[in-house]
Tab-separated table of N, CA and C in Angstrom:
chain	number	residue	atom	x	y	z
A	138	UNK	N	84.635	5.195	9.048
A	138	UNK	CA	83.878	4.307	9.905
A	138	UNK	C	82.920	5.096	10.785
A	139	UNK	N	82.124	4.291	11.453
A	139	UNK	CA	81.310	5.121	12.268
A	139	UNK	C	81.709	6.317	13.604
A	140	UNK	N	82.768	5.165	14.132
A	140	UNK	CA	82.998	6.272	15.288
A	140	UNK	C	83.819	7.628	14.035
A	141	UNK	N	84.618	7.504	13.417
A	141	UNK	CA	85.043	8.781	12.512
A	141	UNK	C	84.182	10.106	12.327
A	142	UNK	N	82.384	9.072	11.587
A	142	UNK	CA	81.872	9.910	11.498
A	142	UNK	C	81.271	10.772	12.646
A	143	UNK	N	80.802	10.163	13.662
A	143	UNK	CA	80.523	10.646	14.901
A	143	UNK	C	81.262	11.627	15.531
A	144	UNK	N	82.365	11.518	15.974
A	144	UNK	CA	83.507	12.532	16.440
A	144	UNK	C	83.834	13.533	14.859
A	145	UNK	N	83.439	13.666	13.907
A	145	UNK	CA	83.706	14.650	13.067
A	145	UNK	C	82.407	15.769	13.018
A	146	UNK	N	81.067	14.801	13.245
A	146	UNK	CA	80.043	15.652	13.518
A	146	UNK	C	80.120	16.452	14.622
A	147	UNK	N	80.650	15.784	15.781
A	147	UNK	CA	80.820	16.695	17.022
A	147	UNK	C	81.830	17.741	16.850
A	148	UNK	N	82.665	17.361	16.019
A	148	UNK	CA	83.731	18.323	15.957
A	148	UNK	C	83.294	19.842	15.125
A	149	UNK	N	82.042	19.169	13.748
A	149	UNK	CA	81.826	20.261	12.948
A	149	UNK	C	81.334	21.181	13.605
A	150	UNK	N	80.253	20.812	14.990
A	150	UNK	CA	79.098	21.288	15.428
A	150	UNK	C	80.030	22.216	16.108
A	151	UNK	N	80.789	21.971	17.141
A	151	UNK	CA	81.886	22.768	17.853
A	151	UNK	C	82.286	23.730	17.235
A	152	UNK	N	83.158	23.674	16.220
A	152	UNK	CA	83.985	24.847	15.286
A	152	UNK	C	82.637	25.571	14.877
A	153	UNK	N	81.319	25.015	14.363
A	153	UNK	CA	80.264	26.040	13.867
A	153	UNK	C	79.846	27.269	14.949
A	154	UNK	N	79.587	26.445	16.285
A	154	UNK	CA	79.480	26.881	17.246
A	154	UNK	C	80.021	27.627	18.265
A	155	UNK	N	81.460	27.876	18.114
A	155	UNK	CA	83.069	28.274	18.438
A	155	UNK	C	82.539	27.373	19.584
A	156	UNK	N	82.596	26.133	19.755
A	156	UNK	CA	83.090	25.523	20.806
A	156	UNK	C	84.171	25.089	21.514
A	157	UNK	N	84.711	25.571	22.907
A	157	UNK	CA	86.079	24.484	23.298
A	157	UNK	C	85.944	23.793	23.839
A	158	UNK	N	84.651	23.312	24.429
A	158	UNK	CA	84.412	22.038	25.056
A	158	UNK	C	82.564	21.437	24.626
A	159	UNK	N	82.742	19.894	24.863
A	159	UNK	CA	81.214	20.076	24.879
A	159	UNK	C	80.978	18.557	26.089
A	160	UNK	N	79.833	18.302	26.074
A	160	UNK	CA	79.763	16.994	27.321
A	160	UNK	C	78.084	16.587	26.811
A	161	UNK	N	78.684	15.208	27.105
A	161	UNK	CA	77.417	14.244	26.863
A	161	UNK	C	77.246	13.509	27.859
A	162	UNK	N	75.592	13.394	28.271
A	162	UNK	CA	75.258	11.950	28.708
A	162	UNK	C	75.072	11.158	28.558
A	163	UNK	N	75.677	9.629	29.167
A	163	UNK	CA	75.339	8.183	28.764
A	163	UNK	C	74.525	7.862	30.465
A	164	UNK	N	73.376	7.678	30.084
A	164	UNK	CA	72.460	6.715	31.673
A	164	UNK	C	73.764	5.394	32.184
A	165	UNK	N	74.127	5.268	32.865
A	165	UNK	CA	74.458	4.011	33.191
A	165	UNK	C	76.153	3.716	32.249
A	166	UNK	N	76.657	4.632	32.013
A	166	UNK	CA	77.521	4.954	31.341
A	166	UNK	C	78.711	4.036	31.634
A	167	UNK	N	78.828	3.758	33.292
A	167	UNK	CA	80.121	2.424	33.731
A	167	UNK	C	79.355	1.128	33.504
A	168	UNK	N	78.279	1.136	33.241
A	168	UNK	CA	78.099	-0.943	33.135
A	168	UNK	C	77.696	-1.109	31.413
A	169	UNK	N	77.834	-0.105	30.599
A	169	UNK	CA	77.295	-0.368	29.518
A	169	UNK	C	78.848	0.188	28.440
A	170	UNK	N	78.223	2.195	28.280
A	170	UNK	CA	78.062	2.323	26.985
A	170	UNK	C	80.127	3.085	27.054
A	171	UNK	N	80.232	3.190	28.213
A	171	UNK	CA	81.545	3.675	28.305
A	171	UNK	C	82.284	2.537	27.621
A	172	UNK	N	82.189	1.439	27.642
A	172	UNK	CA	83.322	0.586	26.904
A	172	UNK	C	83.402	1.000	25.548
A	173	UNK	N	82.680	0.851	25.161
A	173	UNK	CA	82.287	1.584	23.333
A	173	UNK	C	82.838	2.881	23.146
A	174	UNK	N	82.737	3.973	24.075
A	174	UNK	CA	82.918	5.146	23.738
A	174	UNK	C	84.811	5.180	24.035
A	175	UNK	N	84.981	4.243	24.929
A	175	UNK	CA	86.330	4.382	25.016
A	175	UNK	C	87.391	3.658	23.511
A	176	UNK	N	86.641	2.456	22.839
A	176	UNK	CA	86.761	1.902	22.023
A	176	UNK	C	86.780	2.573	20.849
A	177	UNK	N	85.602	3.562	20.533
A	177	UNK	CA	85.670	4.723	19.621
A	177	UNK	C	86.668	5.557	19.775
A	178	UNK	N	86.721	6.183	20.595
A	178	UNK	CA	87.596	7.070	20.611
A	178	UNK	C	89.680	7.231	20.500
A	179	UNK	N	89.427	5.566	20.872
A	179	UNK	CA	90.994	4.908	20.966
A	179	UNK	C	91.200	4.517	19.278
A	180	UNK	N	89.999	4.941	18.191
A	180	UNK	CA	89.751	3.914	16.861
A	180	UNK	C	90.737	5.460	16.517
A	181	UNK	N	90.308	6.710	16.779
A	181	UNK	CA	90.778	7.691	16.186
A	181	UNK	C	91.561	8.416	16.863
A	182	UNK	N	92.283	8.299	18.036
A	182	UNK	CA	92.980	9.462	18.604
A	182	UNK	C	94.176	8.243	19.703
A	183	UNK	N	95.145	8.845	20.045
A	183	UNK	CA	95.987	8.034	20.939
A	183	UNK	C	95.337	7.733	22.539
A	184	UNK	N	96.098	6.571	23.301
A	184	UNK	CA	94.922	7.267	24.389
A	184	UNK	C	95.828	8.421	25.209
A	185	UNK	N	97.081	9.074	24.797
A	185	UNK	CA	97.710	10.463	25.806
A	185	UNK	C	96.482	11.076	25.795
A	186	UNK	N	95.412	11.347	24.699
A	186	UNK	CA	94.091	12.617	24.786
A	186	UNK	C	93.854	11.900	25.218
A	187	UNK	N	93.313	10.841	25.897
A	187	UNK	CA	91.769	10.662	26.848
A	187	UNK	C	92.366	10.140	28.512
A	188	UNK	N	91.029	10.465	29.149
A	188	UNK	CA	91.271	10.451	29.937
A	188	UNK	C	90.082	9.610	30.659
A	189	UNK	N	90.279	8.516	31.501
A	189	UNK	CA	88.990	8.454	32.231
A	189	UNK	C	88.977	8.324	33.647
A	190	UNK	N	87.765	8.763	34.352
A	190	UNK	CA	87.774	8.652	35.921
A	190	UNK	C	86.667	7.468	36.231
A	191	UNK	N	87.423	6.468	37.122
A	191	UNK	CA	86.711	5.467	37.520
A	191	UNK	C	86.197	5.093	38.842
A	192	UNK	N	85.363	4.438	39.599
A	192	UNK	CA	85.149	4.563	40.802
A	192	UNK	C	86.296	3.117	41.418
A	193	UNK	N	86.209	2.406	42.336
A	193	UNK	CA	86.961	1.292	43.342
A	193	UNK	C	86.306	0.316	42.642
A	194	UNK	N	85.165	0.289	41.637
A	194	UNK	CA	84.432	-0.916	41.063
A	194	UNK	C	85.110	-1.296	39.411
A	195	UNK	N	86.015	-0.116	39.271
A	195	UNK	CA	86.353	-0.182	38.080
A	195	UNK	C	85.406	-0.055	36.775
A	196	UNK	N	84.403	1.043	37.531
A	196	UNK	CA	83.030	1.432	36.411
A	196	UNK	C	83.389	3.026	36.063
A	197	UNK	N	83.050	3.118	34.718
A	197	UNK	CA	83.280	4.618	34.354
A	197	UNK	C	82.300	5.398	34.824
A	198	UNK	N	82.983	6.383	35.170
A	198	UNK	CA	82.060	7.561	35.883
A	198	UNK	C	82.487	8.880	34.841
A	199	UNK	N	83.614	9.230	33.962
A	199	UNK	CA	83.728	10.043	33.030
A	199	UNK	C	84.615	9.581	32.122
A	200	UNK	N	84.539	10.194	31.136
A	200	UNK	CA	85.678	10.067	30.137
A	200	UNK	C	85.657	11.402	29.472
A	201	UNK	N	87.033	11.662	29.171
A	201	UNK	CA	87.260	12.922	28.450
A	201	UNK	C	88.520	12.704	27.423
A	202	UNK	N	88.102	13.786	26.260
A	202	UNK	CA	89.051	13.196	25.011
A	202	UNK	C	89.216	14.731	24.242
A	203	UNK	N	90.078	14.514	24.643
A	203	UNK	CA	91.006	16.164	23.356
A	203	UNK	C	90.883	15.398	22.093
A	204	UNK	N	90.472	16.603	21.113
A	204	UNK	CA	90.292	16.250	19.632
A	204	UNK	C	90.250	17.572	19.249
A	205	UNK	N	90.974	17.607	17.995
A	205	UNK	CA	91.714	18.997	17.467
A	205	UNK	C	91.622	19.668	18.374
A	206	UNK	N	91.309	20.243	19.568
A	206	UNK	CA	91.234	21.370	20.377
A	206	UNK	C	90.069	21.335	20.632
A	207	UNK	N	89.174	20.730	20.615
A	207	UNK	CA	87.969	20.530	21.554
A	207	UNK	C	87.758	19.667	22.644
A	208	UNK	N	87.288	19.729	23.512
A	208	UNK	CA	87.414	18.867	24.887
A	208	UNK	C	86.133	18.435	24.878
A	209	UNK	N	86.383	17.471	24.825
A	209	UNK	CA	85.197	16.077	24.653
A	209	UNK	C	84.531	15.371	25.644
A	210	UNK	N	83.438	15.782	26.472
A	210	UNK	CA	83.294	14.976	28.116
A	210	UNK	C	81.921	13.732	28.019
A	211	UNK	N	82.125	12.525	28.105
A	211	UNK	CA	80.942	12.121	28.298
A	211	UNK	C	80.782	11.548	30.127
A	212	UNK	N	79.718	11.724	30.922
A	212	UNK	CA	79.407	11.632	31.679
A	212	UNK	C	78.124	10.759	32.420
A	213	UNK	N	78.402	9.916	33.294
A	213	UNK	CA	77.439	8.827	33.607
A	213	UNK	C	76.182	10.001	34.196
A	214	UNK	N	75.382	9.564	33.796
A	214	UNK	CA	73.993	10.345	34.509
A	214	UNK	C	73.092	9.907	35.359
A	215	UNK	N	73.913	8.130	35.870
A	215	UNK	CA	73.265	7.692	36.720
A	215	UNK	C	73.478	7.791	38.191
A	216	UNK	N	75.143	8.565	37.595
A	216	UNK	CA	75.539	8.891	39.196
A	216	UNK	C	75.202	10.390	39.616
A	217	UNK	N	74.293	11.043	38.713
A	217	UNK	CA	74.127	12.292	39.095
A	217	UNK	C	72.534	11.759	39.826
A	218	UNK	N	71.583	11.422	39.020
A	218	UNK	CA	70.597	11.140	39.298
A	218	UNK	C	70.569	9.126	39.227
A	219	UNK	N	70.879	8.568	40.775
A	219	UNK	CA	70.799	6.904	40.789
A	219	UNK	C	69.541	6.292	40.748
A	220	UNK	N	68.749	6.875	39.624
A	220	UNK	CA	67.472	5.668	39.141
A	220	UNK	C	67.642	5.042	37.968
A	221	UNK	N	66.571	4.012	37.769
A	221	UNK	CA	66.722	3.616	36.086
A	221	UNK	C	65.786	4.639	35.482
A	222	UNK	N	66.230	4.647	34.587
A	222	UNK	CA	66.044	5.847	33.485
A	222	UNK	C	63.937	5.736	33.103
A	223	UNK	N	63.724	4.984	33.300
A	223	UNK	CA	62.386	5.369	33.223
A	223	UNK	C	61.414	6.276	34.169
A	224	UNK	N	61.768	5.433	35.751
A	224	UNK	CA	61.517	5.983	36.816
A	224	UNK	C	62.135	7.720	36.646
A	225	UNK	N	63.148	7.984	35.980
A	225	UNK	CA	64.256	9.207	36.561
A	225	UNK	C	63.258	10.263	35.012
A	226	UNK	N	62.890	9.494	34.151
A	226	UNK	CA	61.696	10.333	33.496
A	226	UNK	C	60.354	10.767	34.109
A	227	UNK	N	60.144	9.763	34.678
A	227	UNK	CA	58.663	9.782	35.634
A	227	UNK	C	58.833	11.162	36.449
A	228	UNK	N	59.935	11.058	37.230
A	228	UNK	CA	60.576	11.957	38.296
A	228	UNK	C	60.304	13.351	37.570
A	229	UNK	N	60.638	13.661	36.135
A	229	UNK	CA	60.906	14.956	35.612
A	229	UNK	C	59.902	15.427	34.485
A	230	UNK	N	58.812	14.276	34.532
A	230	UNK	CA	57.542	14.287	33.547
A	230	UNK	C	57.784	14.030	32.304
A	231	UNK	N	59.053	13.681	31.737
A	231	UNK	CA	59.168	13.114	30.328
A	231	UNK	C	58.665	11.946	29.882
A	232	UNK	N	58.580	11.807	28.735
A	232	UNK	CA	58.369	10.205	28.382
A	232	UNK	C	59.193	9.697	28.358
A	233	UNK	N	58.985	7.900	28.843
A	233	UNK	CA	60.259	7.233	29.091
A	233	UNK	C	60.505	6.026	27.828
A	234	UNK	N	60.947	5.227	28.047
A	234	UNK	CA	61.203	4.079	27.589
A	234	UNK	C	59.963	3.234	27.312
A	235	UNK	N	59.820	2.850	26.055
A	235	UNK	CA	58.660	2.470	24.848
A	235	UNK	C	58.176	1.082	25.204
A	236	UNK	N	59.472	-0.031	25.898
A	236	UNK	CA	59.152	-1.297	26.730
A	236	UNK	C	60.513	-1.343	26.982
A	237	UNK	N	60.529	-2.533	28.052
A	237	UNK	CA	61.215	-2.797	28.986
A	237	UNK	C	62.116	-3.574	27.969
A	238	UNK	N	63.592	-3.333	28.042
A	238	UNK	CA	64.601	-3.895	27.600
A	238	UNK	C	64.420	-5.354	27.431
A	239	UNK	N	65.174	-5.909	25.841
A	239	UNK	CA	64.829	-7.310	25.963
A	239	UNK	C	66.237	-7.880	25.730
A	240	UNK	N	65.914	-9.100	26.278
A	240	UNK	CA	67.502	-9.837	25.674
A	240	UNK	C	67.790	-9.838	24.518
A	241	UNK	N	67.348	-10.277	23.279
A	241	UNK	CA	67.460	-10.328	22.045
A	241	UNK	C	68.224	-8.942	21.698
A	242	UNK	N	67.938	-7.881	22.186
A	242	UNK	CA	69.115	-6.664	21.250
A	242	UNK	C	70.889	-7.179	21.794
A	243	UNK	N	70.856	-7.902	22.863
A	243	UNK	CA	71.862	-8.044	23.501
A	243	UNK	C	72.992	-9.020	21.860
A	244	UNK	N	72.272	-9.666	21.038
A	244	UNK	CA	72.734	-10.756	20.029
A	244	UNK	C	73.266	-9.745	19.003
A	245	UNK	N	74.814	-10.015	18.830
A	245	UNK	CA	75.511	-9.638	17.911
A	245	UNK	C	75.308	-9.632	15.971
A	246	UNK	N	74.071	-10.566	16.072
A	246	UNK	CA	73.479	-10.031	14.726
A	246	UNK	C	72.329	-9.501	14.326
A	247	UNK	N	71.725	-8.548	15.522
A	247	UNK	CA	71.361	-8.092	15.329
A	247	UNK	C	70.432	-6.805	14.045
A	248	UNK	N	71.741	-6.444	13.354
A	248	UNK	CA	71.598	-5.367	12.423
A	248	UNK	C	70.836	-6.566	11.514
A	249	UNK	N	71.024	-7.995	11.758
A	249	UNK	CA	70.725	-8.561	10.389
A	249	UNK	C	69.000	-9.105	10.491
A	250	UNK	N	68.848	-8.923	11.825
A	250	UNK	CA	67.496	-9.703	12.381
A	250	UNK	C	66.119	-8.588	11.837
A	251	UNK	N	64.972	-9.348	12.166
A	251	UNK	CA	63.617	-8.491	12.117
A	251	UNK	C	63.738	-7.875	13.038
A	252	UNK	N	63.931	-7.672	14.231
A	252	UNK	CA	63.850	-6.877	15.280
A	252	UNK	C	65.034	-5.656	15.114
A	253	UNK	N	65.904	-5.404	14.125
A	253	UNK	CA	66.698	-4.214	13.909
A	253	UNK	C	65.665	-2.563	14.178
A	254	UNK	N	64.725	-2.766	13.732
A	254	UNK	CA	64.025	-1.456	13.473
A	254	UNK	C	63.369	-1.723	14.927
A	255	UNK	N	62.905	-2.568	15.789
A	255	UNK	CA	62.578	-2.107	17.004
A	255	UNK	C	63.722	-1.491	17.972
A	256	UNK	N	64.723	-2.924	17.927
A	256	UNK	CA	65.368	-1.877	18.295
A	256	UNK	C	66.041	-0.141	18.117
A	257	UNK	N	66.739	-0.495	17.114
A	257	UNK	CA	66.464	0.876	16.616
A	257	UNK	C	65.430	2.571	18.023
A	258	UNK	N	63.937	2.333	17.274
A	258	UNK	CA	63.285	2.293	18.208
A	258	UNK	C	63.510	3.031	19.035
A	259	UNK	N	63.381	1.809	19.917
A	259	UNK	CA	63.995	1.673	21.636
A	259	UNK	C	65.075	2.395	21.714
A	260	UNK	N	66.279	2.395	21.139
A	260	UNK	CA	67.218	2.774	21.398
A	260	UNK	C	67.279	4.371	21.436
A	261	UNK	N	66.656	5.050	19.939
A	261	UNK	CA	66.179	6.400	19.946
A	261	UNK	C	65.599	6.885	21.017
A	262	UNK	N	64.348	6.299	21.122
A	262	UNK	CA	63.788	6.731	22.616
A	262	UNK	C	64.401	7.034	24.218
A	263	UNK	N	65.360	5.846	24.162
A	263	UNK	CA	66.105	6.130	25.401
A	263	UNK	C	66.837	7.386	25.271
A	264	UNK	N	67.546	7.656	23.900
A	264	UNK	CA	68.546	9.070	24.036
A	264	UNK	C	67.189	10.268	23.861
A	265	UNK	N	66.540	9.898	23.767
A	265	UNK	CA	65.472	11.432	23.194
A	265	UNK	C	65.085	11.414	24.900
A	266	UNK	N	64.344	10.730	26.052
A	266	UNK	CA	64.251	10.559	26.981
A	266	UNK	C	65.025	11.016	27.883
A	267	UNK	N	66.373	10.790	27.781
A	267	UNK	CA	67.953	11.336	28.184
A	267	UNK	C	67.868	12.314	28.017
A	268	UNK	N	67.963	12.983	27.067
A	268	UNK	CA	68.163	14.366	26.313
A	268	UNK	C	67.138	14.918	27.161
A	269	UNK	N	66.093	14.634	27.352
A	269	UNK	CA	64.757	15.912	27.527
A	269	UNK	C	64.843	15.843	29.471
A	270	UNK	N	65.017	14.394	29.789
A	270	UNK	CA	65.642	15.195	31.590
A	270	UNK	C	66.580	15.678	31.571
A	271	UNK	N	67.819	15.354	30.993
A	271	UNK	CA	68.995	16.397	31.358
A	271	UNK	C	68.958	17.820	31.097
A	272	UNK	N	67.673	17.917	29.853
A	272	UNK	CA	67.561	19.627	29.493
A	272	UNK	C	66.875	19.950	30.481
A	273	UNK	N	66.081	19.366	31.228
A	273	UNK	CA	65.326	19.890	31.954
A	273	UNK	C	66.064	20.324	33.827
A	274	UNK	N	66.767	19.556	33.345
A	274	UNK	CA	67.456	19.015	35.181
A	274	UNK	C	68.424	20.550	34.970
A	275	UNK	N	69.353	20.403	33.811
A	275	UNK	CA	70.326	21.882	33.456
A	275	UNK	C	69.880	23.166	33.868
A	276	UNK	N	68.263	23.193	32.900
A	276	UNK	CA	67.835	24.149	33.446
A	276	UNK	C	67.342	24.354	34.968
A	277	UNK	N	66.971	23.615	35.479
A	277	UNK	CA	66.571	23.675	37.083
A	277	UNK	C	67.444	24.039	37.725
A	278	UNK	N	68.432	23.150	37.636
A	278	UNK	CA	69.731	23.363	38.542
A	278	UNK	C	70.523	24.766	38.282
A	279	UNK	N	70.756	25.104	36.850
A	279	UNK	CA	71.024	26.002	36.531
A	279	UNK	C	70.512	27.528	37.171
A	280	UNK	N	69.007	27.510	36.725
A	280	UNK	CA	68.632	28.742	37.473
A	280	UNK	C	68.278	28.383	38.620
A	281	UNK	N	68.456	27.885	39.256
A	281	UNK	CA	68.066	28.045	40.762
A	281	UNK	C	69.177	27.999	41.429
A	282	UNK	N	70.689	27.660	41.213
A	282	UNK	CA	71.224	27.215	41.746
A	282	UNK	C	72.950	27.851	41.345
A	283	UNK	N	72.718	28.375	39.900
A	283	UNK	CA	73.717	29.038	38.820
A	283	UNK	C	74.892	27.211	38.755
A	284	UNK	N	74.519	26.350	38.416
A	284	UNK	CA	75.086	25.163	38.576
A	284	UNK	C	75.250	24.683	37.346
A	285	UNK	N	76.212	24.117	36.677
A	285	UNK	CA	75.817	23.309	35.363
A	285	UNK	C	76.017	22.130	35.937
A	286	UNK	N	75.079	21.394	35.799
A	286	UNK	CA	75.510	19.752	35.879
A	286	UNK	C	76.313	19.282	34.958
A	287	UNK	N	76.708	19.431	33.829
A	287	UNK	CA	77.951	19.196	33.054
A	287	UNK	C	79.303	18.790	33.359
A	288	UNK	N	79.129	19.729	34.578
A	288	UNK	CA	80.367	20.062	35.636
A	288	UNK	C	80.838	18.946	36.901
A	289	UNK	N	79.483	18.190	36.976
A	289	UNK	CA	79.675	17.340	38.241
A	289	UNK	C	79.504	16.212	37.993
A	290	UNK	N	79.981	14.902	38.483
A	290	UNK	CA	80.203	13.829	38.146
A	290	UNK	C	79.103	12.953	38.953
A	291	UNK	N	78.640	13.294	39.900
A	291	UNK	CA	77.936	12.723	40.768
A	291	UNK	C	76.906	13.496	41.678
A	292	UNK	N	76.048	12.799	42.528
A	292	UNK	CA	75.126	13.448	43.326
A	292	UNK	C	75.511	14.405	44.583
A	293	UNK	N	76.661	13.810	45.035
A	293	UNK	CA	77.549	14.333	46.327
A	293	UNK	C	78.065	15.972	45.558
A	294	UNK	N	78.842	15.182	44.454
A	294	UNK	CA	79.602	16.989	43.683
A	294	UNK	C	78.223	17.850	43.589
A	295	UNK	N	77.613	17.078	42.868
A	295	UNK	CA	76.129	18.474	42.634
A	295	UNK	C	75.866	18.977	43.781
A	296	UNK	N	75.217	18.203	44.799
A	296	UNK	CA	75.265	18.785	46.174
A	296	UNK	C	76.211	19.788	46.606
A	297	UNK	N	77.289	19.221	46.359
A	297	UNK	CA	78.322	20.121	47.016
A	297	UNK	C	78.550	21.726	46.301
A	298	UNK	N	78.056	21.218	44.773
A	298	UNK	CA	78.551	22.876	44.392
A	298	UNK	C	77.309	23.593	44.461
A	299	UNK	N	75.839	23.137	44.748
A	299	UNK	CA	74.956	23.788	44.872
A	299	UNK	C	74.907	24.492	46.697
A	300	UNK	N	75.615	23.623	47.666
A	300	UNK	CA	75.917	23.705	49.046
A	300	UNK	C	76.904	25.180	48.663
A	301	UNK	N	78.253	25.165	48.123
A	301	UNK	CA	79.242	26.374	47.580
A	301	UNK	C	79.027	27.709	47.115
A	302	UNK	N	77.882	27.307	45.915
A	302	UNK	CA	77.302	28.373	45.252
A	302	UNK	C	76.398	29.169	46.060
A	303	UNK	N	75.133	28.541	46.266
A	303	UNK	CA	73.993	28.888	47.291
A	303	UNK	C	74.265	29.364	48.761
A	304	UNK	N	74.764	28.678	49.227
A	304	UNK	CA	74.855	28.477	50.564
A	304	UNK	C	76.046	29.318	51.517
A	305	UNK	N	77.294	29.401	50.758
A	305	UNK	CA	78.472	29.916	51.285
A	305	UNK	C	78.813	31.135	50.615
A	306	UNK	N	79.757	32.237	51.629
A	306	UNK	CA	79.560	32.800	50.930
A	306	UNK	C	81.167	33.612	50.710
A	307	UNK	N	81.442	33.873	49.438
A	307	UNK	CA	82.961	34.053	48.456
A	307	UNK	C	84.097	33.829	49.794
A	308	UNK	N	85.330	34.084	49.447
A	308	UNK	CA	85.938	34.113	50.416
A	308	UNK	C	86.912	33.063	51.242
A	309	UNK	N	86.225	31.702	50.990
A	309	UNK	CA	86.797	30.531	51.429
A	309	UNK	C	88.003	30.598	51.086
């Protein structure tokens, strides 16, 4: 099935890569795409491997999933950076989103409709969009700051370990 194939690609890429961990972003990850990913991941593994952290709203803010020995993180990126994802491209000079979300992808038959290949689309664009601020944000934060955002769940943690790293000094 799909999620199978998905978590086997991540897995190949890992072992090619000697990976023991890897982490993804989902924009908006507690009002959307975390239900799915938790759904996938429960299709192939027990839930003792996963794990998720939620806020008082009962919205995902992480999820993490052991699989053969790789540690699996996906992470909301709206709580690192709280814009909508077009604006949060604008912010970092990428291209954003192709048009404004429509109701119609929201319809469960989708795959069967004319509008499959827009969406489609759209949908690509948003992760290629994703992909190119977070490479960009990694690297910023990274060298300026020796920070992985990978690492932090939110705007306060980033702050805080860039406040730790930068700012303070060993010893605490």
């Amino acid at each position: 099935d799909l999620w199978s194939e998905f978590f086997s690609k991540i897995l190949n890429y890992c072992k090619t890569e000697k990976l023991k961990e890897i982490a993804f972003f989902a924009h908006n990850l507690g009002a959307f795409d975390g239900t799915f990913i938790i759904q996938g991941i429960s299709s192939i593994t027990s839930f003792d491997n996963m794990n998720t952290l939620m806020d008082g709203e009962k919205k995902i803010i992480m999820i993490n999933a052991k699989l053969k020995g790789v540690n699996i993180t996906f992470i909301d990126s709206k709580r690192l950076f709280p814009l909508a994802l077009n604006e949060l491209c604008k912010n970092f000079g990428v291209d954003g989103k192709l048009h404004p979300y429509k109701p119609e992808y929201n319809n469960i038959n989708i795959i069967d409709s004319k509008i499959w290949g827009e969406f489609l689309n759209y949908a690509i664009q948003d992760s290629v969009s994703l992909l190119n601020v977070m490479t960009i944000a990694q690297d910023l934060y990274f060298t300026n700051y020796n920070v992985d955002i990978a690492t932090t769940v939110s705007t306060s943690s980033l702050s805080l370990k860039i406040f730790l790293t930068k700012y303070i000094e060993s010893g605490l």
